[in-house]
XYZ file of C-alpha atoms in Angstrom:
435
model
C 0.349 -0.344 -0.369
C 1.995 2.949 -1.257
C 1.604 6.342 0.661
C 0.653 8.192 -2.687
C -2.197 5.844 -3.047
C -6.028 6.001 -2.101
C -6.424 3.567 -0.426
C -3.658 4.606 2.015
C -5.219 7.990 2.814
C -8.592 6.016 3.136
C -7.006 3.509 5.793
C -5.151 6.828 7.747
C -8.100 8.970 7.468
C -9.857 6.021 9.444
C -7.048 5.284 11.772
C -6.951 8.726 12.887
C -10.923 9.387 12.998
C -10.817 6.028 15.611
C -8.440 7.060 17.404
C -10.303 9.571 19.010
C -13.442 8.338 18.935
C -12.093 4.703 21.162
C -11.038 5.008 25.258
C -7.372 6.746 25.804
C -6.644 3.475 27.737
C -6.637 1.521 24.317
C -5.830 3.893 21.635
C -2.609 2.049 21.496
C -4.057 -0.758 20.657
C -5.644 0.242 17.780
C -2.530 1.408 16.681
C -1.113 -2.075 16.934
C -4.282 -3.440 15.411
C -4.291 -0.654 12.038
C -0.606 -1.353 12.070
C -0.755 -4.852 12.050
C -3.694 -4.768 9.634
C -1.446 -2.212 6.913
C 1.624 -4.919 7.055
C -1.217 -7.915 5.784
C -2.447 -4.856 3.195
C 1.041 -4.567 2.462
C 3.119 -7.498 2.662
C 1.513 -10.933 3.745
C 3.495 -13.733 2.600
C 6.545 -11.748 5.423
C 4.823 -11.107 8.032
C 6.270 -13.848 9.734
C 9.539 -11.975 9.854
C 8.789 -8.736 11.780
C 7.080 -10.983 14.264
C 9.692 -13.236 14.386
C 12.414 -10.205 14.937
C 9.668 -8.136 17.361
C 9.365 -11.471 19.349
C 13.270 -12.367 19.827
C 13.455 -8.431 20.223
C 11.462 -8.189 23.165
C 12.429 -11.746 25.314
C 15.820 -10.703 24.278
C 15.225 -7.108 26.222
C 13.566 -8.766 29.627
C 15.809 -10.496 30.044
C 18.800 -7.758 29.734
C 15.919 -6.222 31.694
C 16.364 -8.223 34.559
C 19.536 -8.734 34.592
C 20.376 -4.575 34.978
C 17.741 -4.494 37.843
C 19.372 -7.329 39.926
C 22.756 -5.845 38.830
C 21.243 -2.319 39.908
C 19.523 -3.972 43.464
C 23.057 -5.637 44.497
C 24.859 -1.860 43.877
C 21.887 -0.312 45.482
C 22.291 -2.742 48.220
C 25.933 -3.102 49.234
C 27.820 -0.153 47.596
C 29.125 0.801 51.058
C 30.820 -2.464 51.552
C 31.968 -3.914 48.228
C 35.620 -1.814 47.232
C 36.347 -0.093 43.763
C 37.722 -3.271 41.974
C 35.158 -5.853 43.630
C 32.278 -3.302 41.886
C 34.087 -3.759 38.994
C 33.987 -6.914 39.076
C 30.437 -7.483 39.404
C 29.453 -5.066 36.849
C 31.891 -6.702 34.114
C 30.229 -10.790 35.101
C 26.898 -8.617 34.108
C 27.789 -7.345 31.047
C 29.537 -11.010 30.389
C 25.281 -11.992 31.008
C 23.933 -9.434 28.764
C 26.399 -9.451 25.358
C 25.472 -13.407 25.173
C 21.972 -12.425 25.051
C 23.108 -9.404 22.988
C 24.539 -11.497 20.734
C 22.271 -14.012 20.519
C 19.198 -11.252 19.404
C 22.008 -9.415 16.546
C 22.436 -12.185 14.901
C 19.353 -13.581 14.910
C 17.836 -9.526 13.836
C 20.694 -9.094 11.358
C 20.808 -13.151 10.085
C 16.988 -12.822 8.971
C 17.949 -9.558 7.851
C 21.236 -10.626 5.861
C 19.609 -13.777 4.093
C 16.159 -11.844 2.962
C 18.116 -8.611 1.647
C 21.890 -9.477 0.715
C 22.335 -12.796 0.857
C 19.637 -14.297 -1.472
C 21.373 -12.782 -4.547
C 24.719 -15.146 -4.078
C 22.974 -17.764 -3.486
C 20.715 -18.070 -6.223
C 23.954 -17.437 -7.990
C 25.860 -20.409 -6.579
C 22.404 -22.166 -7.480
C 21.724 -23.101 -4.479
C 18.036 -22.533 -4.377
C 15.771 -20.032 -6.483
C 15.170 -16.426 -4.867
C 12.271 -15.948 -6.798
C 9.854 -16.448 -4.513
C 11.775 -15.249 -1.600
C 10.371 -11.576 -0.737
C 12.026 -8.875 1.076
C 9.845 -8.266 3.852
C 8.098 -4.686 3.579
C 10.749 -2.163 5.962
C 12.831 -4.894 7.359
C 16.188 -2.774 7.166
C 13.969 -0.081 8.915
C 12.304 -1.990 11.934
C 15.631 -4.248 12.492
C 17.546 -1.482 13.501
C 14.976 0.041 15.170
C 15.161 -3.516 17.259
C 18.892 -3.329 17.696
C 19.242 0.436 18.792
C 16.501 -0.973 21.712
C 18.592 -4.117 22.909
C 21.851 -2.507 22.965
C 20.289 0.604 24.792
C 18.977 -1.741 27.116
C 22.270 -3.769 26.925
C 23.930 -0.130 28.013
C 21.914 0.281 30.918
C 19.937 3.462 29.206
C 16.780 2.448 29.736
C 13.890 -0.184 31.024
C 12.836 -3.083 29.236
C 9.254 -2.912 27.743
C 6.683 -5.435 29.620
C 4.135 -6.305 27.435
C 4.997 -7.738 24.386
C 2.084 -6.103 22.621
C 3.025 -2.478 23.075
C 6.364 -3.320 21.434
C 5.083 -5.336 18.724
C 3.479 -1.995 18.098
C 6.615 -0.162 18.575
C 8.495 -2.344 15.852
C 5.662 -1.792 13.379
C 3.961 1.386 14.342
C 3.100 1.865 9.963
C 3.392 5.418 9.241
C 7.053 4.644 9.510
C 7.350 0.775 7.838
C 8.032 1.921 4.739
C 10.416 4.762 4.445
C 11.644 5.481 8.352
C 12.227 7.383 9.756
C 13.734 5.036 12.518
C 13.210 6.519 16.086
C 14.864 4.973 19.337
C 12.200 3.133 21.957
C 12.640 6.243 24.283
C 11.845 8.645 21.684
C 8.776 7.057 19.802
C 7.307 4.357 22.678
C 5.592 6.392 25.268
C 4.286 8.521 22.711
C 2.475 5.606 21.093
C 1.317 3.544 24.588
C -0.407 6.623 25.747
C -3.333 7.989 24.247
C -3.779 11.536 23.570
C -6.393 13.928 23.575
C -7.800 15.571 19.956
C -6.006 18.806 18.915
C -6.746 20.699 15.855
C -3.503 22.265 15.844
C -1.968 18.578 15.376
C -4.650 17.764 12.877
C -3.609 21.306 10.438
C -0.021 20.660 10.965
C -0.192 16.979 10.531
C -2.259 17.952 7.228
C -0.111 20.709 5.910
C 2.737 17.976 6.200
C 0.959 15.004 4.152
C 0.098 18.045 1.739
C 3.462 19.082 1.589
C 4.633 15.500 1.310
C 2.135 14.263 -1.576
C 3.939 17.712 -3.668
C 7.248 16.562 -3.326
C 7.042 12.941 -4.231
C 4.499 13.408 -6.808
C 4.643 16.827 -8.550
C 8.479 17.079 -8.345
C 9.588 13.202 -7.901
C 7.635 11.271 -10.277
C 7.531 14.390 -12.386
C 11.644 14.146 -12.441
C 12.122 10.804 -12.228
C 11.466 10.946 -16.187
C 13.623 12.384 -18.215
C 16.868 11.178 -15.646
C 15.868 7.479 -16.313
C 15.995 8.366 -19.462
C 19.360 9.775 -19.649
C 20.321 6.904 -17.204
C 19.021 3.616 -18.982
C 20.846 5.345 -22.260
C 23.989 7.436 -20.882
C 26.205 6.033 -24.000
C 23.540 8.307 -25.972
C 23.733 11.965 -24.329
C 27.664 14.021 -23.998
C 28.789 14.265 -20.541
C 26.826 17.769 -19.632
C 24.145 15.872 -20.434
C 24.652 13.167 -18.126
C 25.978 15.300 -15.519
C 22.669 17.065 -15.336
C 21.000 13.808 -15.224
C 22.977 13.326 -11.473
C 21.594 16.194 -10.141
C 18.046 15.713 -11.355
C 18.416 11.879 -9.620
C 19.886 14.127 -7.044
C 16.463 16.424 -6.198
C 14.550 13.520 -6.995
C 16.010 11.295 -4.224
C 15.523 13.824 -1.835
C 12.221 14.592 -2.571
C 11.270 11.445 -2.881
C 12.357 10.174 0.364
C 11.542 13.473 2.265
C 8.326 13.411 0.935
C 7.375 10.082 2.373
C 9.209 11.194 5.566
C 6.387 14.281 5.110
C 3.608 12.012 5.284
C 4.728 9.699 7.595
C 5.490 12.193 9.932
C 2.037 14.438 9.622
C -0.002 11.195 9.895
C 1.514 10.685 12.879
C 1.252 14.583 14.431
C -2.395 13.847 13.126
C -2.835 11.557 16.826
C -0.570 13.916 18.436
C 2.620 11.797 17.570
C 5.464 13.101 16.999
C 8.182 11.401 14.765
C 12.170 12.353 14.927
C 13.203 14.775 11.989
C 14.678 13.017 9.218
C 16.221 16.039 7.008
C 17.684 19.545 7.688
C 18.312 21.143 4.296
C 21.390 18.377 3.498
C 21.903 19.995 -0.154
C 22.660 23.645 2.470
C 25.845 21.204 3.892
C 29.190 22.875 3.525
C 31.040 19.694 3.729
C 30.127 16.488 2.437
C 30.506 14.966 6.957
C 27.687 17.895 7.628
C 25.588 16.568 4.855
C 25.433 13.211 6.231
C 24.697 14.646 9.474
C 22.007 16.359 7.376
C 20.630 13.377 5.605
C 18.752 10.637 6.559
C 19.578 11.286 9.981
C 17.869 8.959 12.148
C 20.572 6.222 10.369
C 23.164 8.721 10.428
C 22.345 9.018 13.889
C 22.189 5.276 14.292
C 25.509 4.240 12.731
C 27.817 7.035 14.395
C 26.424 5.534 18.238
C 26.306 1.995 17.525
C 29.145 1.523 15.237
C 31.476 4.991 14.723
C 31.816 5.962 18.706
C 32.242 2.258 19.978
C 35.229 1.841 17.296
C 36.620 5.061 17.141
C 37.159 5.551 21.250
C 37.948 1.433 21.834
C 40.829 0.898 23.770
C 42.656 -1.519 20.550
C 42.093 0.974 17.925
C 43.266 3.637 20.618
C 46.825 1.718 21.226
C 47.158 0.977 17.377
C 46.704 5.007 16.709
C 49.329 5.478 19.590
C 51.914 3.186 18.071
C 50.862 4.869 14.902
C 51.833 8.096 16.243
C 55.649 6.895 16.694
C 55.484 5.643 12.755
C 53.239 8.351 10.658
C 53.876 11.367 13.158
C 50.298 12.191 15.762
C 48.141 13.978 12.893
C 47.488 10.246 11.390
C 48.043 8.298 14.248
C 45.463 10.786 16.026
C 42.918 9.979 13.550
C 43.547 6.681 12.709
C 41.223 4.803 14.816
C 38.394 7.946 13.512
C 39.372 6.922 9.680
C 38.431 3.097 10.854
C 35.485 3.948 12.285
C 34.827 6.288 9.204
C 35.132 3.438 6.767
C 32.894 0.798 8.436
C 30.117 3.468 9.281
C 29.723 4.481 5.180
C 30.527 0.854 4.521
C 27.357 0.311 6.627
C 25.198 2.702 5.072
C 25.947 1.988 1.718
C 25.359 -2.159 2.723
C 22.123 -0.704 3.323
C 21.226 0.415 0.287
C 21.511 -2.805 -1.840
C 23.584 -5.948 -2.013
C 25.360 -5.359 -4.938
C 29.068 -3.760 -5.014
C 28.259 -0.476 -6.413
C 25.900 0.619 -2.817
C 29.585 -1.084 -1.470
C 31.122 1.501 -3.714
C 29.100 3.904 -2.492
C 30.074 3.935 0.567
C 33.397 4.049 0.305
C 32.810 7.053 -1.812
C 31.588 8.700 0.623
C 33.805 7.289 3.259
C 37.259 8.038 1.354
C 36.579 11.590 0.499
C 35.631 12.459 3.856
C 38.626 10.643 5.129
C 40.477 12.301 2.816
C 40.002 15.605 4.173
C 40.745 14.697 7.559
C 43.846 14.351 6.283
C 44.156 17.229 4.028
C 42.936 19.248 6.596
C 46.144 21.157 7.844
C 47.303 21.725 4.387
C 43.647 23.082 3.757
C 43.720 25.569 6.738
C 47.214 26.748 5.260
C 46.195 27.000 2.149
C 43.502 29.259 2.768
C 45.457 31.453 5.394
C 47.756 32.169 2.588
C 45.306 33.400 0.284
C 43.908 35.318 2.863
C 40.676 33.610 2.473
C 38.089 33.993 5.405
C 36.624 30.678 6.020
C 33.426 32.697 7.674
C 32.781 34.866 4.743
C 28.996 34.317 2.808
C 31.328 34.275 -0.622
C 33.130 31.038 0.878
C 30.234 29.221 2.123
C 28.595 29.541 -0.858
C 31.151 28.121 -2.351
C 31.685 25.240 -0.053
C 28.174 24.306 -0.475
C 28.025 24.140 -3.924
C 31.177 21.973 -3.815
C 29.470 19.554 -1.632
C 26.497 19.745 -3.506
C 28.533 18.464 -6.928
C 30.308 16.075 -4.766
C 26.808 15.177 -3.757
C 25.556 14.714 -7.486
C 28.689 12.385 -8.350
C 28.122 10.011 -5.650
C 24.718 9.304 -6.831
C 25.466 7.514 -9.626
C 26.770 4.635 -7.532
C 23.382 3.532 -6.270
C 21.014 5.049 -9.166
C 23.323 3.480 -12.225
C 22.610 -0.534 -12.784
C 26.126 -1.375 -11.872
C 29.543 -0.584 -11.467
C 31.025 -0.446 -13.928
C 27.951 1.743 -15.749
C 28.175 3.873 -12.619
C 32.219 5.207 -13.071
C 31.929 4.999 -16.881
C 28.931 7.543 -16.603
C 30.881 9.608 -14.085
C 34.647 9.231 -16.307
C 31.722 10.364 -19.710
C 31.053 14.034 -17.864
C 35.152 14.718 -17.874
C 35.407 13.574 -21.796
C 34.712 16.013 -25.035
């Protein structure tokens, strides 16, 4: 059931109307029924997979919650009696028990994602079995990453575990977000879903405006500009480099209008029921660097990768020790940046794989990661050049140049996910620079 379909409008309108009719303590149940009906109508053959992820994550999370509660109670009772070393040992023992649960849950959740979305291509290529009958579940990347964040936050003892599996099922399947996101954290969304909201006309008007704006982006901008864009990408050999680059620009506009339009519709429907979902875009094409672009583009995914991939690697003791050793051999600058560089590549390879299983998506991640890493490595040189040229980095003129530069870099990167293959993407990029 596409967001822009007439059926979705009727479905969303009926849900919002019923939401304000039924008693407050049953509103969450209505949202759960609506979400499961939406999923069954959209992807009935794959419903078992979201159900499996929900069940595994819920019971794993509840077990971790029990470990957290037991440890917290023990420490509160014996804190004065235990030495610093004994407190460390107690914490380490508790972390070890939790790690086993986290590992099991993540292996199952990401294993389902990997087999259905990624390994299917390789299994089919090897002739293991025909994956043509194996459908990709609706929103599997979104609800898997959302569930993983929940289980990791519990491991870090940042919150309490859900005790009601039906309510947790609503958190993982809330229908406005299931198609295009965003990827909300449990502490951002869960309580809003579980508590009933009173009717507020301001929520209806603002939510309706978001929905209309999303429809405008998707139907008027994205769908129209997709026509010449597809024509050029499919027949790129018939066009000059200037036209090919125009297609890169077209697709850059198209993907933003389509993706952010879908997010606006999702946020608008939720807002009509008093539920605030996180922003996913913050004027990304006004960024003055590629790293800033990724802090503004698909923000829920970028922040997920930052919190669960980038930071754990960048501040890990192992990579910190390697960086210290490299300082002696390659200098302070490179040695200090080494953990950050490893974390950047891990982050952007993940972002690339998020988009798809083919190598062109990995290349997309490597393209972005390499440009950001080169920027970090060469920053002292750039600063020196700007000082010698007497360029004010805070001036509006320089700001405009860096925004344009970043936009062009983003446009070239769009060739990788849009082209039919990695080699085609390289060919199209090369054609831009040929007479």
